Amino acid sequence: MPQLSCHHLLGIKALTDADIELLMSTSAEFYNVLQRPIKKVPSLRDKTIANLFFENSTRTRLSFELAEKRLSADVINFSASGSSLSKGETLLDTVNNILAMKVDMIVLRHSSPGAGIFLAKHLPRFKHSAQARIINAGDGTHEHPTQALLDAFSLQQSLGPLAGKKVALVGDILHSRVALSNMLLLQKMGVHVELCAPPSLLPKGIEKLGVRISHSLDQTLQRVDAVNMLRIQEERLNVQHFPSAYEYHRLFGLNMERWERLQHKPIILHPGPVNRGVELDGRLADSANSIILDQVQHGVAVRMAVLYLLGQQSTADTGIHFN
Ligand code: NCD
């Protein structure tokens, strides 16, 4: 049976072309399962998965939980509020205690970039956790690999094979983990990626990653097959990066005026939550060109694929393997 080359899903960088192909084809299989009247399969019935959310989430948390239940895993949920974190316990101690209850996989959302990488490095020291698999569900401003995988899967469903296609990521590139994971994944899949944002919301030197940079949304929209509209990460802004939400919408928001002028209209993606009237006009979010709710639907199938592939591995292994 084909397997992933990595033991955790911490980011996109470690994925090989074969891994990406395997993830996409397995997602398609689970997508078909989800169209059946009985959407549940027994694949992970011997596994226990803990969802550890140290940061707010609606879609990602529910999507992971549903994916785990569709795979028949036992599921436990943890959120930072109401936990012993407020009593001074470290992340490593919290996770190690959870793993001592014989948990096989950890889905981790955390506000610190690299939180999952840190855990993967340190857990093998503990006898209970040697084989635990870690999935990054968003680590601060760093990466959000399952979001990128579901975005790529959704793009494939709408556009066909992605090599040679043009996709723009628009908005708060500086603080968005969705942007970095998308950039890395789409480029590996042969997509021409364009970033469109005010200079204040672009990381310095980002063009070195081989992406095209634009400061004009009108020009970008004319060039691309798809546009992924990112939310301004208000919760991560510590200085003001643009004069006002109105000004941002006028220059970088996808509004009706801009849209009507377009001859060729791209498909519209958004990872959610949408700030209607800021990055995207509500009417466009609900329009025929928007695949925002398809992304949500595909998200469950993609997360089933990730959990299944890593879960199978943890059964087959006998030794301690950490990348
Ligand atoms: C994204 C996130 O949390 O990084 N949302 C999500 O996972 N669906 C994007 C965002 O919050 O803007």
mmCIF file of C-alpha atoms and ligand atoms in Angstrom:
data_model
loop_
_atom_site.group_PDB
_atom_site.id
_atom_site.type_symbol
_atom_site.label_atom_id
_atom_site.label_comp_id
_atom_site.label_asym_id
_atom_site.label_seq_id
_atom_site.Cartn_x
_atom_site.Cartn_y
_atom_site.Cartn_z
ATOM 1 C CA MET A 1 0.000 0.000 0.000
ATOM 2 C CA PRO A 2 1.453 3.446 -0.877
ATOM 3 C CA GLN A 3 2.476 5.506 2.139
ATOM 4 C CA LEU A 4 3.429 9.093 2.876
ATOM 5 C CA SER A 5 7.167 9.752 3.157
ATOM 6 C CA CYS A 6 6.674 11.788 6.358
ATOM 7 C CA HIS A 7 5.431 10.708 9.780
ATOM 8 C CA HIS A 8 3.665 13.938 10.676
ATOM 9 C CA LEU A 9 1.993 16.664 8.685
ATOM 10 C CA LEU A 10 3.749 19.735 10.070
ATOM 11 C CA GLY A 11 3.966 21.819 6.913
ATOM 12 C CA ILE A 12 4.032 21.595 3.131
ATOM 13 C CA LYS A 13 7.802 21.734 2.690
ATOM 14 C CA ALA A 14 8.398 18.076 3.629
ATOM 15 C CA LEU A 15 5.845 16.701 1.148
ATOM 16 C CA THR A 16 7.224 15.026 -1.988
ATOM 17 C CA ASP A 17 5.425 15.047 -5.347
ATOM 18 C CA ALA A 18 4.407 11.437 -4.677
ATOM 19 C CA ASP A 19 2.992 12.432 -1.260
ATOM 20 C CA ILE A 20 0.930 15.205 -2.854
ATOM 21 C CA GLU A 21 -0.396 12.851 -5.533
ATOM 22 C CA LEU A 22 -1.268 10.254 -2.898
ATOM 23 C CA LEU A 23 -3.021 12.854 -0.734
ATOM 24 C CA MET A 24 -5.032 14.145 -3.707
ATOM 25 C CA SER A 25 -6.076 10.681 -4.924
ATOM 26 C CA THR A 26 -6.969 9.489 -1.406
ATOM 27 C CA SER A 27 -8.985 12.689 -0.859
ATOM 28 C CA ALA A 28 -10.917 11.935 -4.062
ATOM 29 C CA GLU A 29 -11.709 8.435 -2.746
ATOM 30 C CA PHE A 30 -12.964 9.815 0.558
ATOM 31 C CA TYR A 31 -14.908 12.511 -1.278
ATOM 32 C CA ASN A 32 -16.784 9.672 -3.031
ATOM 33 C CA VAL A 33 -17.382 7.967 0.318
ATOM 34 C CA LEU A 34 -18.939 11.209 1.595
ATOM 35 C CA GLN A 35 -21.481 11.184 -1.253
ATOM 36 C CA ARG A 36 -22.878 7.806 -0.101
ATOM 37 C CA PRO A 37 -25.911 7.521 2.194
ATOM 38 C CA ILE A 38 -23.647 5.898 4.808
ATOM 39 C CA LYS A 39 -20.654 8.181 5.087
ATOM 40 C CA LYS A 40 -18.749 6.236 7.702
ATOM 41 C CA VAL A 41 -15.879 3.763 7.131
ATOM 42 C CA PRO A 42 -14.090 1.629 9.751
ATOM 43 C CA SER A 43 -10.525 2.638 8.688
ATOM 44 C CA LEU A 44 -9.400 4.166 12.021
ATOM 45 C CA ARG A 45 -11.644 2.310 14.457
ATOM 46 C CA ASP A 46 -8.593 1.231 16.497
ATOM 47 C CA LYS A 47 -7.254 4.804 16.805
ATOM 48 C CA THR A 48 -7.777 7.591 19.290
ATOM 49 C CA ILE A 49 -7.268 11.156 18.145
ATOM 50 C CA ALA A 50 -6.983 14.279 20.296
ATOM 51 C CA ASN A 51 -7.882 17.654 18.827
ATOM 52 C CA LEU A 52 -5.876 20.236 20.735
ATOM 53 C CA PHE A 53 -7.015 23.731 19.891
ATOM 54 C CA PHE A 54 -5.072 26.412 21.726
ATOM 55 C CA GLU A 55 -6.451 29.046 19.333
ATOM 56 C CA ASN A 56 -9.981 29.811 18.086
ATOM 57 C CA SER A 57 -11.395 27.843 15.198
ATOM 58 C CA THR A 58 -14.792 26.944 13.746
ATOM 59 C CA ARG A 59 -14.323 25.244 10.347
ATOM 60 C CA THR A 60 -11.010 23.534 10.949
ATOM 61 C CA ARG A 61 -11.993 22.078 14.331
ATOM 62 C CA LEU A 62 -15.392 20.814 13.167
ATOM 63 C CA SER A 63 -13.933 19.531 9.907
ATOM 64 C CA PHE A 64 -11.228 17.511 11.686
ATOM 65 C CA GLU A 65 -13.711 16.155 14.212
ATOM 66 C CA LEU A 66 -16.141 15.099 11.515
ATOM 67 C CA ALA A 67 -13.338 13.529 9.440
ATOM 68 C CA GLU A 68 -12.208 11.539 12.497
ATOM 69 C CA LYS A 69 -15.753 10.361 13.222
ATOM 70 C CA ARG A 70 -16.324 9.395 9.570
ATOM 71 C CA LEU A 71 -13.198 7.221 9.892
ATOM 72 C CA SER A 72 -14.606 5.656 13.111
ATOM 73 C CA ALA A 73 -11.776 6.925 15.339
ATOM 74 C CA ASP A 74 -12.338 7.683 19.018
ATOM 75 C CA VAL A 75 -12.103 11.443 19.469
ATOM 76 C CA ILE A 76 -11.263 13.696 22.392
ATOM 77 C CA ASN A 77 -11.335 17.472 22.243
ATOM 78 C CA PHE A 78 -9.335 20.002 24.163
ATOM 79 C CA SER A 79 -9.512 23.748 24.034
ATOM 80 C CA ALA A 80 -7.224 26.084 25.923
ATOM 81 C CA SER A 81 -9.956 27.738 27.973
ATOM 82 C CA GLY A 82 -10.911 25.622 30.978
ATOM 83 C CA SER A 83 -7.669 23.598 30.839
ATOM 84 C CA SER A 84 -4.682 23.398 33.193
ATOM 85 C CA LEU A 85 -2.776 25.799 30.967
ATOM 86 C CA SER A 86 -3.947 28.580 33.258
ATOM 87 C CA LYS A 87 -2.263 26.654 36.114
ATOM 88 C CA GLY A 88 1.114 26.957 34.401
ATOM 89 C CA GLU A 89 1.483 23.589 32.624
ATOM 90 C CA THR A 90 3.779 23.587 29.570
ATOM 91 C CA LEU A 91 2.601 22.539 26.093
ATOM 92 C CA LEU A 92 4.921 19.546 26.191
ATOM 93 C CA ASP A 93 3.571 18.356 29.561
ATOM 94 C CA THR A 94 -0.047 18.829 28.457
ATOM 95 C CA VAL A 95 0.503 16.827 25.264
ATOM 96 C CA ASN A 96 2.566 14.156 26.980
ATOM 97 C CA ASN A 97 -0.166 13.625 29.576
ATOM 98 C CA ILE A 98 -2.769 13.282 26.838
ATOM 99 C CA LEU A 99 -0.581 10.788 24.997
ATOM 100 C CA ALA A 100 -0.111 8.746 28.187
ATOM 101 C CA MET A 101 -3.841 7.997 27.868
ATOM 102 C CA LYS A 102 -2.874 6.033 24.732
ATOM 103 C CA VAL A 103 -3.790 8.622 22.152
ATOM 104 C CA ASP A 104 -2.407 7.856 18.667
ATOM 105 C CA MET A 105 -2.676 11.183 16.876
ATOM 106 C CA ILE A 106 -2.662 14.835 17.836
ATOM 107 C CA VAL A 107 -4.292 17.552 15.748
ATOM 108 C CA LEU A 108 -2.733 20.782 16.972
ATOM 109 C CA ARG A 109 -3.719 24.398 16.482
ATOM 110 C CA HIS A 110 -1.482 26.846 18.299
ATOM 111 C CA SER A 111 -0.654 30.525 18.121
ATOM 112 C CA SER A 112 3.121 29.904 18.144
ATOM 113 C CA PRO A 113 4.766 29.327 14.776
ATOM 114 C CA GLY A 114 6.549 25.954 14.858
ATOM 115 C CA ALA A 115 4.552 24.513 17.810
ATOM 116 C CA GLY A 116 4.010 21.199 15.979
ATOM 117 C CA ILE A 117 7.647 20.983 14.889
ATOM 118 C CA PHE A 118 8.680 21.518 18.507
ATOM 119 C CA LEU A 119 6.411 18.700 19.717
ATOM 120 C CA ALA A 120 7.569 16.275 17.011
ATOM 121 C CA LYS A 121 11.169 16.912 18.067
ATOM 122 C CA HIS A 122 10.628 16.394 21.795
ATOM 123 C CA LEU A 123 7.968 13.703 22.112
ATOM 124 C CA PRO A 124 10.192 10.729 21.198
ATOM 125 C CA ARG A 125 11.920 11.233 24.576
ATOM 126 C CA PHE A 126 8.771 9.972 26.288
ATOM 127 C CA LYS A 127 7.908 6.289 26.226
ATOM 128 C CA HIS A 128 4.174 6.823 25.713
ATOM 129 C CA SER A 129 4.492 9.060 22.722
ATOM 130 C CA ALA A 130 7.134 7.567 20.474
ATOM 131 C CA GLN A 131 4.748 6.739 17.639
ATOM 132 C CA ALA A 132 2.225 9.520 17.988
ATOM 133 C CA ARG A 133 1.478 11.377 14.783
ATOM 134 C CA ILE A 134 1.122 15.156 14.796
ATOM 135 C CA ILE A 135 -0.956 17.163 12.354
ATOM 136 C CA ASN A 136 -0.563 20.915 12.202
ATOM 137 C CA ALA A 137 -4.002 22.552 12.078
ATOM 138 C CA GLY A 138 -2.476 26.060 11.939
ATOM 139 C CA ASP A 139 0.571 27.331 13.836
ATOM 140 C CA GLY A 140 0.488 31.098 14.269
ATOM 141 C CA THR A 141 1.493 32.961 11.122
ATOM 142 C CA HIS A 142 3.496 29.975 9.850
ATOM 143 C CA GLU A 143 1.610 27.144 8.095
ATOM 144 C CA HIS A 144 -1.826 25.591 7.675
ATOM 145 C CA PRO A 145 -1.105 22.556 5.522
ATOM 146 C CA THR A 146 -4.559 20.920 5.485
ATOM 147 C CA GLN A 147 -6.101 24.227 4.352
ATOM 148 C CA ALA A 148 -3.646 24.367 1.436
ATOM 149 C CA LEU A 149 -4.379 20.725 0.552
ATOM 150 C CA LEU A 150 -8.121 21.343 0.542
ATOM 151 C CA ASP A 151 -7.660 24.528 -1.491
ATOM 152 C CA ALA A 152 -5.574 22.605 -4.055
ATOM 153 C CA PHE A 153 -8.127 19.780 -4.139
ATOM 154 C CA SER A 154 -10.935 22.314 -4.690
ATOM 155 C CA LEU A 155 -8.969 24.046 -7.451
ATOM 156 C CA GLN A 156 -8.419 20.677 -9.158
ATOM 157 C CA GLN A 157 -12.112 19.870 -8.979
ATOM 158 C CA SER A 158 -12.964 23.190 -10.674
ATOM 159 C CA LEU A 159 -10.040 23.693 -13.051
ATOM 160 C CA GLY A 160 -8.744 20.168 -13.771
ATOM 161 C CA PRO A 161 -4.995 19.414 -13.571
ATOM 162 C CA LEU A 162 -3.250 22.379 -11.965
ATOM 163 C CA ALA A 163 0.114 22.480 -13.763
ATOM 164 C CA GLY A 164 0.330 25.733 -15.742
ATOM 165 C CA LYS A 165 -2.721 27.308 -14.078
ATOM 166 C CA LYS A 166 -2.530 30.787 -12.540
ATOM 167 C CA VAL A 167 -3.730 31.429 -9.000
ATOM 168 C CA ALA A 168 -3.597 34.669 -7.002
ATOM 169 C CA LEU A 169 -3.478 34.963 -3.236
ATOM 170 C CA VAL A 170 -4.824 38.373 -2.291
ATOM 171 C CA GLY A 171 -4.625 40.262 0.984
ATOM 172 C CA ASP A 172 -2.820 39.802 4.257
ATOM 173 C CA ILE A 173 0.083 37.650 3.021
ATOM 174 C CA LEU A 174 2.291 38.875 5.877
ATOM 175 C CA HIS A 175 0.241 37.291 8.685
ATOM 176 C CA SER A 176 -1.498 34.462 6.829
ATOM 177 C CA ARG A 177 -0.460 30.850 7.379
ATOM 178 C CA VAL A 178 -2.894 29.943 4.597
ATOM 179 C CA ALA A 179 -0.841 32.087 2.196
ATOM 180 C CA LEU A 180 2.497 30.410 2.945
ATOM 181 C CA SER A 181 1.120 26.854 2.783
ATOM 182 C CA ASN A 182 -0.777 27.637 -0.433
ATOM 183 C CA MET A 183 2.264 29.221 -2.043
ATOM 184 C CA LEU A 184 4.465 26.231 -1.267
ATOM 185 C CA LEU A 185 1.924 23.595 -2.289
ATOM 186 C CA LEU A 186 0.648 25.229 -5.465
ATOM 187 C CA GLN A 187 4.170 25.844 -6.707
ATOM 188 C CA LYS A 188 5.048 22.181 -6.111
ATOM 189 C CA MET A 189 1.989 21.354 -8.243
ATOM 190 C CA GLY A 190 3.210 23.545 -11.128
ATOM 191 C CA VAL A 191 0.873 26.511 -10.543
ATOM 192 C CA HIS A 192 2.015 30.076 -11.307
ATOM 193 C CA VAL A 193 1.337 31.863 -8.025
ATOM 194 C CA GLU A 194 0.774 35.602 -7.839
ATOM 195 C CA LEU A 195 0.589 37.552 -4.572
ATOM 196 C CA CYS A 196 -1.480 40.726 -4.605
ATOM 197 C CA ALA A 197 -1.309 42.975 -1.549
ATOM 198 C CA PRO A 198 -0.267 46.415 -0.333
ATOM 199 C CA PRO A 199 3.521 46.471 0.224
ATOM 200 C CA SER A 200 2.889 46.726 3.992
ATOM 201 C CA LEU A 201 1.179 43.288 3.984
ATOM 202 C CA LEU A 202 3.900 41.433 2.066
ATOM 203 C CA PRO A 203 6.875 39.808 3.846
ATOM 204 C CA LYS A 204 10.237 41.292 2.809
ATOM 205 C CA GLY A 205 12.003 39.213 0.129
ATOM 206 C CA ILE A 206 8.972 36.991 -0.567
ATOM 207 C CA GLU A 207 9.620 37.251 -4.328
ATOM 208 C CA LYS A 208 12.635 34.975 -3.767
ATOM 209 C CA LEU A 209 10.139 32.107 -3.479
ATOM 210 C CA GLY A 210 9.479 32.523 -7.204
ATOM 211 C CA VAL A 211 6.056 34.138 -6.928
ATOM 212 C CA ARG A 212 4.863 37.137 -8.949
ATOM 213 C CA ILE A 213 4.102 40.255 -6.897
ATOM 214 C CA SER A 214 1.340 42.711 -7.734
ATOM 215 C CA HIS A 215 -0.067 45.793 -6.062
ATOM 216 C CA SER A 216 -2.970 46.137 -8.503
ATOM 217 C CA LEU A 217 -5.937 43.820 -7.965
ATOM 218 C CA ASP A 218 -7.467 44.894 -11.285
ATOM 219 C CA GLN A 219 -4.403 43.711 -13.181
ATOM 220 C CA THR A 220 -4.087 40.523 -11.162
ATOM 221 C CA LEU A 221 -7.713 39.569 -11.792
ATOM 222 C CA GLN A 222 -7.190 39.762 -15.543
ATOM 223 C CA ARG A 223 -4.344 37.246 -15.420
ATOM 224 C CA VAL A 224 -5.574 34.450 -13.157
ATOM 225 C CA ASP A 225 -7.823 31.382 -13.267
ATOM 226 C CA ALA A 226 -8.588 31.582 -9.548
ATOM 227 C CA VAL A 227 -8.327 34.115 -6.779
ATOM 228 C CA ASN A 228 -8.009 33.198 -3.094
ATOM 229 C CA MET A 229 -9.171 36.157 -0.995
ATOM 230 C CA LEU A 230 -7.490 36.203 2.419
ATOM 231 C CA ARG A 231 -8.848 37.778 5.574
ATOM 232 C CA ILE A 232 -6.982 40.614 7.286
ATOM 233 C CA GLN A 233 -5.624 38.863 10.393
ATOM 234 C CA GLU A 234 -6.784 41.597 12.786
ATOM 235 C CA GLU A 235 -5.840 39.463 15.790
ATOM 236 C CA ARG A 236 -2.196 39.419 14.647
ATOM 237 C CA LEU A 237 -1.807 43.074 13.692
ATOM 238 C CA ASN A 238 0.184 45.084 16.184
ATOM 239 C CA VAL A 239 0.588 48.142 13.998
ATOM 240 C CA GLN A 240 -1.745 49.675 11.426
ATOM 241 C CA HIS A 241 -0.872 48.391 7.928
ATOM 242 C CA PHE A 242 -3.460 50.412 5.945
ATOM 243 C CA PRO A 243 -5.519 53.556 6.601
ATOM 244 C CA SER A 244 -8.996 51.983 7.061
ATOM 245 C CA ALA A 245 -11.166 48.974 6.181
ATOM 246 C CA TYR A 246 -12.946 51.191 3.633
ATOM 247 C CA GLU A 247 -9.669 52.125 1.977
ATOM 248 C CA TYR A 248 -8.548 48.485 1.942
ATOM 249 C CA HIS A 249 -11.814 47.374 0.334
ATOM 250 C CA ARG A 250 -11.544 50.079 -2.307
ATOM 251 C CA LEU A 251 -8.018 49.093 -3.315
ATOM 252 C CA PHE A 252 -7.697 45.369 -2.522
ATOM 253 C CA GLY A 253 -11.245 44.149 -1.923
ATOM 254 C CA LEU A 254 -13.084 42.123 -4.540
ATOM 255 C CA ASN A 255 -16.105 44.371 -5.070
ATOM 256 C CA MET A 256 -18.941 44.412 -7.626
ATOM 257 C CA GLU A 257 -17.563 47.307 -9.633
ATOM 258 C CA ARG A 258 -14.229 45.581 -10.147
ATOM 259 C CA TRP A 259 -15.915 42.261 -10.880
ATOM 260 C CA GLU A 260 -18.325 43.628 -13.513
ATOM 261 C CA ARG A 261 -15.434 45.130 -15.446
ATOM 262 C CA LEU A 262 -13.806 41.717 -15.912
ATOM 263 C CA GLN A 263 -14.154 39.929 -19.256
ATOM 264 C CA HIS A 264 -12.895 36.595 -17.988
ATOM 265 C CA LYS A 265 -14.045 35.903 -14.441
ATOM 266 C CA PRO A 266 -11.869 33.728 -12.189
ATOM 267 C CA ILE A 267 -13.228 31.342 -9.579
ATOM 268 C CA ILE A 268 -13.248 32.723 -6.034
ATOM 269 C CA LEU A 269 -11.846 30.933 -2.972
ATOM 270 C CA HIS A 270 -11.724 31.997 0.654
ATOM 271 C CA PRO A 271 -10.513 29.941 3.634
ATOM 272 C CA GLY A 272 -13.124 31.530 5.939
ATOM 273 C CA PRO A 273 -14.145 33.276 8.056
ATOM 274 C CA VAL A 274 -15.159 35.878 5.433
ATOM 275 C CA ASN A 275 -15.307 39.523 6.443
ATOM 276 C CA ARG A 276 -18.052 40.523 4.033
ATOM 277 C CA GLY A 277 -17.486 43.969 2.588
ATOM 278 C CA VAL A 278 -13.787 44.045 3.503
ATOM 279 C CA GLU A 279 -11.817 41.552 1.380
ATOM 280 C CA LEU A 280 -14.887 40.325 -0.501
ATOM 281 C CA ASP A 281 -18.333 41.664 -1.388
ATOM 282 C CA GLY A 282 -20.975 39.398 0.182
ATOM 283 C CA ARG A 283 -22.771 39.031 -3.164
ATOM 284 C CA LEU A 284 -19.599 37.609 -4.734
ATOM 285 C CA ALA A 285 -19.079 35.247 -1.798
ATOM 286 C CA ASP A 286 -22.528 33.811 -2.603
ATOM 287 C CA SER A 287 -22.175 33.940 -6.404
ATOM 288 C CA ALA A 288 -21.848 31.080 -8.905
ATOM 289 C CA ASN A 289 -18.114 31.769 -9.271
ATOM 290 C CA SER A 290 -17.513 31.262 -5.563
ATOM 291 C CA ILE A 291 -16.382 27.784 -4.454
ATOM 292 C CA ILE A 292 -16.135 28.757 -0.760
ATOM 293 C CA LEU A 293 -18.627 26.150 0.462
ATOM 294 C CA ASP A 294 -17.138 23.494 -1.838
ATOM 295 C CA GLN A 295 -13.843 24.136 -0.071
ATOM 296 C CA VAL A 296 -15.560 23.400 3.238
ATOM 297 C CA GLN A 297 -17.085 20.216 1.863
ATOM 298 C CA HIS A 298 -13.761 19.062 0.381
ATOM 299 C CA GLY A 299 -12.031 19.878 3.656
ATOM 300 C CA VAL A 300 -13.610 16.891 5.397
ATOM 301 C CA ALA A 301 -12.491 14.499 2.628
ATOM 302 C CA VAL A 302 -8.955 15.924 2.566
ATOM 303 C CA ARG A 303 -8.621 15.655 6.354
ATOM 304 C CA MET A 304 -9.917 12.086 6.202
ATOM 305 C CA ALA A 305 -7.133 11.363 3.698
ATOM 306 C CA VAL A 306 -4.448 12.920 5.917
ATOM 307 C CA LEU A 307 -5.660 11.104 9.051
ATOM 308 C CA TYR A 308 -6.072 7.813 7.234
ATOM 309 C CA LEU A 309 -2.620 7.865 5.618
ATOM 310 C CA LEU A 310 -0.816 8.856 8.839
ATOM 311 C CA GLY A 311 -2.988 6.509 10.917
ATOM 312 C CA GLN A 312 -2.227 3.486 8.724
ATOM 313 C CA GLN A 313 1.462 4.269 9.096
ATOM 314 C CA SER A 314 1.308 4.300 12.868
ATOM 315 C CA THR A 315 -0.123 0.739 12.801
ATOM 316 C CA ALA A 316 2.510 -0.599 10.417
ATOM 317 C CA ASP A 317 5.507 0.880 12.234
ATOM 318 C CA THR A 318 7.490 -0.935 14.857
ATOM 319 C CA GLY A 319 10.298 1.497 15.591
ATOM 320 C CA ILE A 320 10.589 5.158 16.408
ATOM 321 C CA HIS A 321 10.727 7.316 13.319
ATOM 322 C CA PHE A 322 10.773 11.049 13.499
ATOM 323 C CA ASN A 323 11.744 13.413 10.745
HETATM 324 C C1 NCD B 1 -7.828 30.334 8.412
HETATM 325 C C2 NCD B 1 -6.941 30.205 9.642
HETATM 326 O O1 NCD B 1 -7.415 30.000 10.745
HETATM 327 O O2 NCD B 1 -5.753 30.302 9.432
HETATM 328 N N1 NCD B 1 -9.118 29.832 8.591
HETATM 329 C C3 NCD B 1 -9.336 28.506 8.567
HETATM 330 O O3 NCD B 1 -8.554 27.706 9.015
HETATM 331 N N2 NCD B 1 -10.458 28.106 7.936
HETATM 332 C C4 NCD B 1 -7.831 31.684 7.844
HETATM 333 C C5 NCD B 1 -8.279 32.846 8.665
HETATM 334 O O4 NCD B 1 -8.492 32.753 9.880
HETATM 335 O O5 NCD B 1 -8.386 33.928 8.092
#
